[in-house]
Amino acid sequence: MRPEPGGCCCRRTVRANGCVANGEVRNGYVRSSAAAAAAAAAGQDFVSLYQDFENFYTRNLYMRIRDNWNRPICSVPGARVDIMERQSHDYNWSFKYTGNIIKGVINMGSYNYLGFARNTGSCQEAAAKVLEEYGAGVCSTRQEIGNLDKHEELEELVARFLGVEAAMAYGMGFATNSMNIPALVGKGCLILSDELNHASLVLGARLSGATIRIFKHNNMQSLEKLLKDAIVYGQPRTRRPWKKILILVEGIYSMEGSIVRLPEVIALKKKYKAYLYLDEAHSIGALGPTGRGVVEYFGLDPEDVDVMMGTFTKSFGASGGYIGGKKELIDYLRTHSHSAVYATSLSPPVVEQIITSMKCIMGQDGTSLGKECVQQLAENTRYFRRRLKEMGFIIYGNEDSPVVPLMLYMPAKIGAFGREMLKRNIGVVVVGFPATPIIESRARFCLSAAHTKEILDTALKEIDEVGDLLQLKYSRHRLVPLLDRPFDETTYEETED
Amino acid sequence: MATATEQWVLVEMVQALYEEKEELIEEWQPEPLVPPVPKDHPALNYNIVSGPPSHKTVVNGKECINFASFNFLGLLDNPRVKAAALASLKKYGVGTCGPRGFYGTFDVHLDLEDRLAKFMKTEEAIIYSYGFATIASAIPAYSKRGDIVFVDRAACFAIQKGLQASRSDIKLFKHNDMADLERLLKEQEIEDQKNPRKARVTRRFIVVEGLYMNTGTICPLPELVKLKYKYKARIFLEESLSFGVLGEHGRGVTEHYGINIDDIDLISANMENALASIGGFCCGRSFVIDHQRLSGQGYCFSASLPPLLAAAAIEALNIMEENPGIFAVLKEKCGQIHKALQGISGLKVVGESLSPAFHLQLEESTGSREQDVRLLQEIVDQCMNRSIALTQARYLEKEEKCLPPPSIRVVVTVEQTEEELERAASTIKEVAQAVLL
């Protein structure tokens, strides 16, 4: 159940968005004078490249608060980061770099769950050695002459890590979805996709040519109804049975912080003989007692998930994606995946970073660093979420998910929150439409094992202040603060007063 | 008001329907998730390269000279490039841990975009973290449902995927045939006159490649620019093969023909060939390129390029700017091997003499594609045994719109010496004679 703000907050939000709409009136004046100028400049009557109304939101809302995104950094994206200061003298239409660097900004925006974004340590040394030996690029595809021994080593390690028969690695996480879903399903197949799936899953589903049906976010009744109807009624118009049904879900949804209801999805999949494609981009390394992802978190068998997909960008501090599953699946992908035939393979130093960090998480490098990181992340998550709830903010998502969305609702608060936090030396990510519904803008914190308790306490103190300043404490449930001291008689007497 | 009997009949019907549904659910059998792959599928067992895929490389345990990697300028194992990447690794680590919008923009990325824009003499450039995703994200950012795209039949797979994602009307014209393109444009003009209101909002694009990957031929850019202004269609030029190869300074096919770069609306290229790094870029006027920063899917929803690869690309650009002589050297070597491979009985050279990546196709097909592929693989394997590393050009047979015939790909780089080129040509000649006759 999601906590909801009071009614008057909703009304204010809608009114605030309405105020933005009066920009359309202003546009009318601007357009008529600008049109003549533009026509003269183009002078060649080409059809205009962009639609007027498509840009409306960009010009009137996004441009005013544009300084909260694309902030350039110039250090490792670890727990603290250095941001290059920018200034704008024309209301964010263009930026100039002042040359100053804001040092030591607490980084609550990078996907650095296990803290492997480092420029020192065993991962970096191993990657440096491989870079010296192999070079940075590969200049060929996997099926031609770009399959290095390093790639074979990586795939074998990934398969062992996930507990599956075989795995295959690709150069880009986004492309892993958009190039492999079309290889698995085609016309005559059905894809059941969660409402809030990532753009890469949506693109992959569209490119495959299969029929797509959306079920409500994490709602098992909605999914079951779709499955039942699909099998009973078959394809639309022809009523022929579907060739196969593929369910697309994610481990952790990055804008909601919610964890997929995996046991129920697997039960449904087994009952209706569908196939399950699990995208663990955010959950691999971040969930589970040994960081094996959402399958381990629920204590399930990896063989129940037909296609386990994930990325190396978030918890392994590298780039690229992988797919794991049965040997037949991987053999098929090796011959039919678009990426294996037409796209360059992973760069060798990046492969080495993944291998070293994965071995570290598995504990195979002889240290307990991996285990400590996983535990530290879990502790940070619980502590941070608890403290924010106590302060009175509305937080979405599961208790154990390291992605923490804090609701802002009003469009003006998006810009205000981002700027106030940067003034206090904390870098946060704020998101609004179109990544989220238009009245549910939020700030999203990504916790990391690299965050120490001091860093989290500093951040929480500032969030508290800004929350009071901007009136963000919408929650109507007040949690009793946890007492640090063990329960004894004196404590009992104090609370009585 | 239904009587008791009627109500009972209704209940029975509903129960029967429910049981029927359960039966249908029980009976339905889906296809297996993937069809089985035969063990001798030509693409199943990859060649394993031990060590770096540079000029002298070890493939499947044999030492060979590399005629298969797109390392045109030999920058893959250049010590300066490696040093620059190493410095970046020591400063930033490996990954960027975020997309460009959320603390994933590093000063290295901004530098690289700046340098690329200056090198190509355009206003702005934008980088992507994957070469394939560059053109596949750029096309759908501009061309939407209802727009019309005229594309060459020999366009590469990445362009085809970009077009598929855009949901626009696709009109294919015969490879490099400007008369066919003009015919299609004229037909479209007639359609426009019938419906001028619709024509005013329908955008038109022409998508071509500088040097075609599938055929090794160059596109007739001057005629295309003329057609652009005559029929008001914008040109998107894909220069993956020609960037860093054609032109006096390696700026690509626009420099080769001496065309003003502002005439081309968007140039897209990947940095995985001549620049020996990973990723891709688009360049053009700011008005055009800036749009991709919010609507390029591969840019907004994907993690940014690792800084060490961006630093490697910057150093590669530096080297290209400092030694403009290498382009002439590459051109000469291409010409040399092109001539040497003419006149092999059974194989014909497909591609122009200035293309560093060209194809060797069977002069006469045996009739079945499988058999052709097997013959060519035999030639490749025997060349490998004689220390010349070659590869077949790989395609997805069922997915390509216009499937090219099977061929062996030969790649020329500046690192290959004249003796090596001669030896390769003679080896291929001998092996082809042995296998095909």
Tab-separated table of C-alpha atoms in Angstrom, chain A residues 288-483:
chain	number	residue	atom	x	y	z
A	288	GLY	CA	20.288	-11.076	-1.452
A	289	PRO	CA	22.601	-12.144	1.381
A	290	THR	CA	25.493	-12.737	-1.023
A	291	GLY	CA	24.502	-10.244	-3.697
A	292	ARG	CA	23.137	-12.748	-6.208
A	293	GLY	CA	20.062	-10.612	-6.862
A	294	VAL	CA	16.343	-10.850	-6.428
A	295	VAL	CA	16.217	-14.646	-6.963
A	296	GLU	CA	18.435	-15.177	-3.922
A	297	TYR	CA	16.556	-12.491	-1.975
A	298	PHE	CA	13.397	-14.607	-2.199
A	299	GLY	CA	15.271	-17.880	-1.796
A	300	LEU	CA	14.137	-19.236	-5.180
A	301	ASP	CA	15.786	-21.469	-7.728
A	302	PRO	CA	17.531	-19.649	-10.612
A	303	GLU	CA	16.391	-22.401	-12.977
A	304	ASP	CA	12.794	-21.209	-12.609
A	305	VAL	CA	13.622	-17.967	-14.370
A	306	ASP	CA	13.955	-18.687	-18.083
A	307	VAL	CA	15.999	-15.628	-19.029
A	308	MET	CA	18.020	-13.823	-16.369
A	309	MET	CA	19.256	-10.530	-17.739
A	310	GLY	CA	21.283	-7.896	-15.927
A	311	THR	CA	23.818	-5.151	-16.372
A	312	PHE	CA	27.357	-4.644	-15.145
A	313	THR	CA	27.017	-0.871	-14.858
A	314	LYS	CA	25.502	-0.571	-11.417
A	315	SER	CA	26.952	-3.006	-8.916
A	316	PHE	CA	30.153	-3.933	-10.754
A	317	GLY	CA	31.378	-0.457	-11.665
A	318	ALA	CA	31.862	-1.290	-15.353
A	319	SER	CA	29.569	-1.251	-18.376
A	320	GLY	CA	27.706	-3.791	-20.451
A	321	GLY	CA	25.005	-6.396	-19.914
A	322	TYR	CA	24.569	-10.160	-19.739
A	323	ILE	CA	21.956	-12.832	-20.228
A	324	GLY	CA	22.057	-16.107	-18.307
A	325	GLY	CA	19.996	-19.256	-18.647
A	326	LYS	CA	19.992	-22.784	-20.011
A	327	LYS	CA	22.660	-23.858	-22.452
A	328	GLU	CA	20.150	-24.135	-25.351
A	329	LEU	CA	19.101	-20.530	-24.775
A	330	ILE	CA	22.659	-19.254	-24.785
A	331	ASP	CA	23.607	-21.335	-27.831
A	332	TYR	CA	20.641	-19.870	-29.664
A	333	LEU	CA	21.625	-16.343	-28.639
A	334	ARG	CA	25.213	-16.905	-29.723
A	335	THR	CA	23.970	-17.650	-33.228
A	336	HIS	CA	20.955	-15.357	-33.498
A	337	SER	CA	21.523	-12.333	-31.254
A	338	HIS	CA	21.795	-9.087	-33.189
A	339	SER	CA	24.604	-7.963	-30.932
A	340	ALA	CA	26.804	-11.005	-31.589
A	341	VAL	CA	26.592	-10.496	-35.350
A	342	TYR	CA	26.684	-6.738	-35.823
A	343	ALA	CA	27.976	-5.023	-32.693
A	344	THR	CA	31.468	-4.747	-31.267
A	345	SER	CA	32.278	-6.893	-28.251
A	346	LEU	CA	33.157	-5.647	-24.759
A	347	SER	CA	36.367	-3.708	-24.257
A	348	PRO	CA	39.063	-5.815	-22.467
A	349	PRO	CA	39.802	-3.529	-19.465
A	350	VAL	CA	36.057	-3.292	-18.796
A	351	VAL	CA	35.864	-7.106	-18.905
A	352	GLU	CA	38.704	-7.338	-16.398
A	353	GLN	CA	36.943	-4.909	-14.049
A	354	ILE	CA	33.832	-7.081	-14.129
A	355	ILE	CA	35.827	-10.258	-13.538
A	356	THR	CA	37.715	-8.794	-10.577
A	357	SER	CA	34.678	-7.212	-8.950
A	358	MET	CA	32.585	-10.345	-9.437
A	359	LYS	CA	35.281	-12.529	-7.899
A	360	CYS	CA	35.428	-10.065	-5.003
A	361	ILE	CA	31.692	-10.303	-4.399
A	362	MET	CA	31.850	-14.096	-4.581
A	363	GLY	CA	34.660	-14.052	-2.027
A	364	GLN	CA	37.027	-15.792	-4.447
A	365	ASP	CA	39.761	-13.193	-4.190
A	366	GLY	CA	40.598	-14.309	-0.666
A	367	THR	CA	39.134	-11.311	1.165
A	368	SER	CA	35.756	-10.780	2.777
A	369	LEU	CA	35.436	-7.377	1.131
A	370	GLY	CA	32.541	-8.482	-1.067
A	371	LYS	CA	30.506	-9.825	1.825
A	372	GLU	CA	31.124	-6.665	3.853
A	373	CYS	CA	29.985	-4.461	0.997
A	374	VAL	CA	26.743	-6.399	0.569
A	375	GLN	CA	26.047	-6.227	4.298
A	376	GLN	CA	26.957	-2.544	4.490
A	377	LEU	CA	24.541	-1.746	1.666
A	378	ALA	CA	21.704	-3.618	3.389
A	379	GLU	CA	22.368	-1.762	6.670
A	380	ASN	CA	22.556	1.600	4.924
A	381	THR	CA	19.287	0.915	3.138
A	382	ARG	CA	17.398	0.002	6.299
A	383	TYR	CA	18.808	2.905	8.282
A	384	PHE	CA	18.242	5.550	5.607
A	385	ARG	CA	14.668	4.505	4.855
A	386	ARG	CA	13.755	4.303	8.502
A	387	ARG	CA	15.138	7.759	9.281
A	388	LEU	CA	13.372	9.379	6.304
A	389	LYS	CA	10.074	7.804	7.317
A	390	GLU	CA	10.519	9.053	10.875
A	391	MET	CA	11.074	12.570	9.592
A	392	GLY	CA	7.723	12.463	7.857
A	393	PHE	CA	8.558	12.159	4.150
A	394	ILE	CA	6.625	9.958	1.771
A	395	ILE	CA	8.960	7.231	0.475
A	396	TYR	CA	7.997	4.718	-2.196
A	397	GLY	CA	9.305	1.237	-2.660
A	398	ASN	CA	10.213	-1.875	-0.742
A	399	GLU	CA	11.954	-1.714	2.638
A	400	ASP	CA	15.054	-3.501	1.323
A	401	SER	CA	15.548	-1.681	-1.947
A	402	PRO	CA	18.567	0.654	-2.135
A	403	VAL	CA	16.663	2.918	-4.543
A	404	VAL	CA	14.760	5.439	-2.390
A	405	PRO	CA	12.271	7.767	-4.154
A	406	LEU	CA	11.200	10.723	-2.012
A	407	MET	CA	8.019	12.333	-3.255
A	408	LEU	CA	7.974	15.998	-4.174
A	409	TYR	CA	4.729	16.193	-6.188
A	410	MET	CA	4.869	19.879	-7.144
A	411	PRO	CA	6.753	20.869	-10.287
A	412	ALA	CA	8.387	23.899	-8.682
A	413	LYS	CA	9.804	21.802	-5.862
A	414	ILE	CA	11.752	19.693	-8.358
A	415	GLY	CA	14.071	22.580	-9.157
A	416	ALA	CA	14.060	23.938	-5.625
A	417	PHE	CA	15.015	20.620	-4.036
A	418	GLY	CA	17.834	19.951	-6.474
A	419	ARG	CA	19.323	23.427	-6.045
A	420	GLU	CA	18.963	23.610	-2.254
A	421	MET	CA	20.653	20.255	-1.832
A	422	LEU	CA	23.555	21.287	-4.061
A	423	LYS	CA	23.980	24.477	-2.013
A	424	ARG	CA	24.392	22.207	1.000
A	425	ASN	CA	26.950	20.101	-0.876
A	426	ILE	CA	24.744	17.106	-1.601
A	427	GLY	CA	24.117	15.920	-5.143
A	428	VAL	CA	20.707	14.362	-5.660
A	429	VAL	CA	18.727	13.211	-8.667
A	430	VAL	CA	15.289	14.746	-9.185
A	431	VAL	CA	12.874	13.367	-11.743
A	432	GLY	CA	9.669	14.681	-13.200
A	433	PHE	CA	7.513	14.115	-16.255
A	434	PRO	CA	7.947	12.194	-18.590
A	435	ALA	CA	9.961	9.699	-16.551
A	436	THR	CA	7.228	9.750	-13.878
A	437	PRO	CA	3.511	10.616	-14.000
A	438	ILE	CA	3.057	14.348	-14.179
A	439	ILE	CA	1.823	14.816	-10.606
A	440	GLU	CA	4.292	12.419	-9.015
A	441	SER	CA	7.654	14.100	-9.358
A	442	ARG	CA	10.241	12.781	-6.960
A	443	ALA	CA	13.806	12.910	-5.774
A	444	ARG	CA	15.556	9.562	-6.031
A	445	PHE	CA	18.414	8.566	-3.739
A	446	CYS	CA	20.694	5.668	-4.676
A	447	LEU	CA	22.426	4.266	-1.634
A	448	SER	CA	25.860	2.782	-1.816
A	449	ALA	CA	28.048	0.544	0.310
A	450	ALA	CA	30.628	3.331	0.030
A	451	HIS	CA	28.419	5.649	2.098
A	452	THR	CA	29.567	5.619	5.730
A	453	LYS	CA	27.200	6.351	8.609
A	454	GLU	CA	28.640	9.874	8.936
A	455	ILE	CA	27.912	10.629	5.298
A	456	LEU	CA	24.354	9.343	5.657
A	457	ASP	CA	23.816	11.338	8.852
A	458	THR	CA	25.055	14.527	7.192
A	459	ALA	CA	22.802	13.916	4.218
A	460	LEU	CA	19.810	13.159	6.454
A	461	LYS	CA	20.334	16.328	8.449
A	462	GLU	CA	20.331	18.437	5.278
A	463	ILE	CA	17.331	16.599	3.837
A	464	ASP	CA	15.507	17.324	7.097
A	465	GLU	CA	16.256	21.046	6.803
A	466	VAL	CA	15.317	21.284	3.145
A	467	GLY	CA	12.188	19.233	3.846
A	468	ASP	CA	11.088	21.804	6.404
A	469	LEU	CA	12.040	24.682	4.123
A	470	LEU	CA	10.089	23.343	1.146
A	471	GLN	CA	7.287	21.716	3.162
A	472	LEU	CA	7.952	18.222	1.829
A	473	LYS	CA	6.899	16.280	4.918
A	474	TYR	CA	3.598	15.100	3.519
A	475	SER	CA	3.281	11.870	5.454
A	476	ARG	CA	0.309	11.572	7.721
A	477	HIS	CA	1.756	8.535	9.502
A	478	ARG	CA	4.185	9.410	12.217
A	479	LEU	CA	6.584	6.632	13.216
A	480	VAL	CA	7.719	6.490	16.805
A	481	PRO	CA	11.507	7.039	16.650
A	482	LEU	CA	13.559	3.961	17.561
A	483	LEU	CA	15.384	4.366	20.810
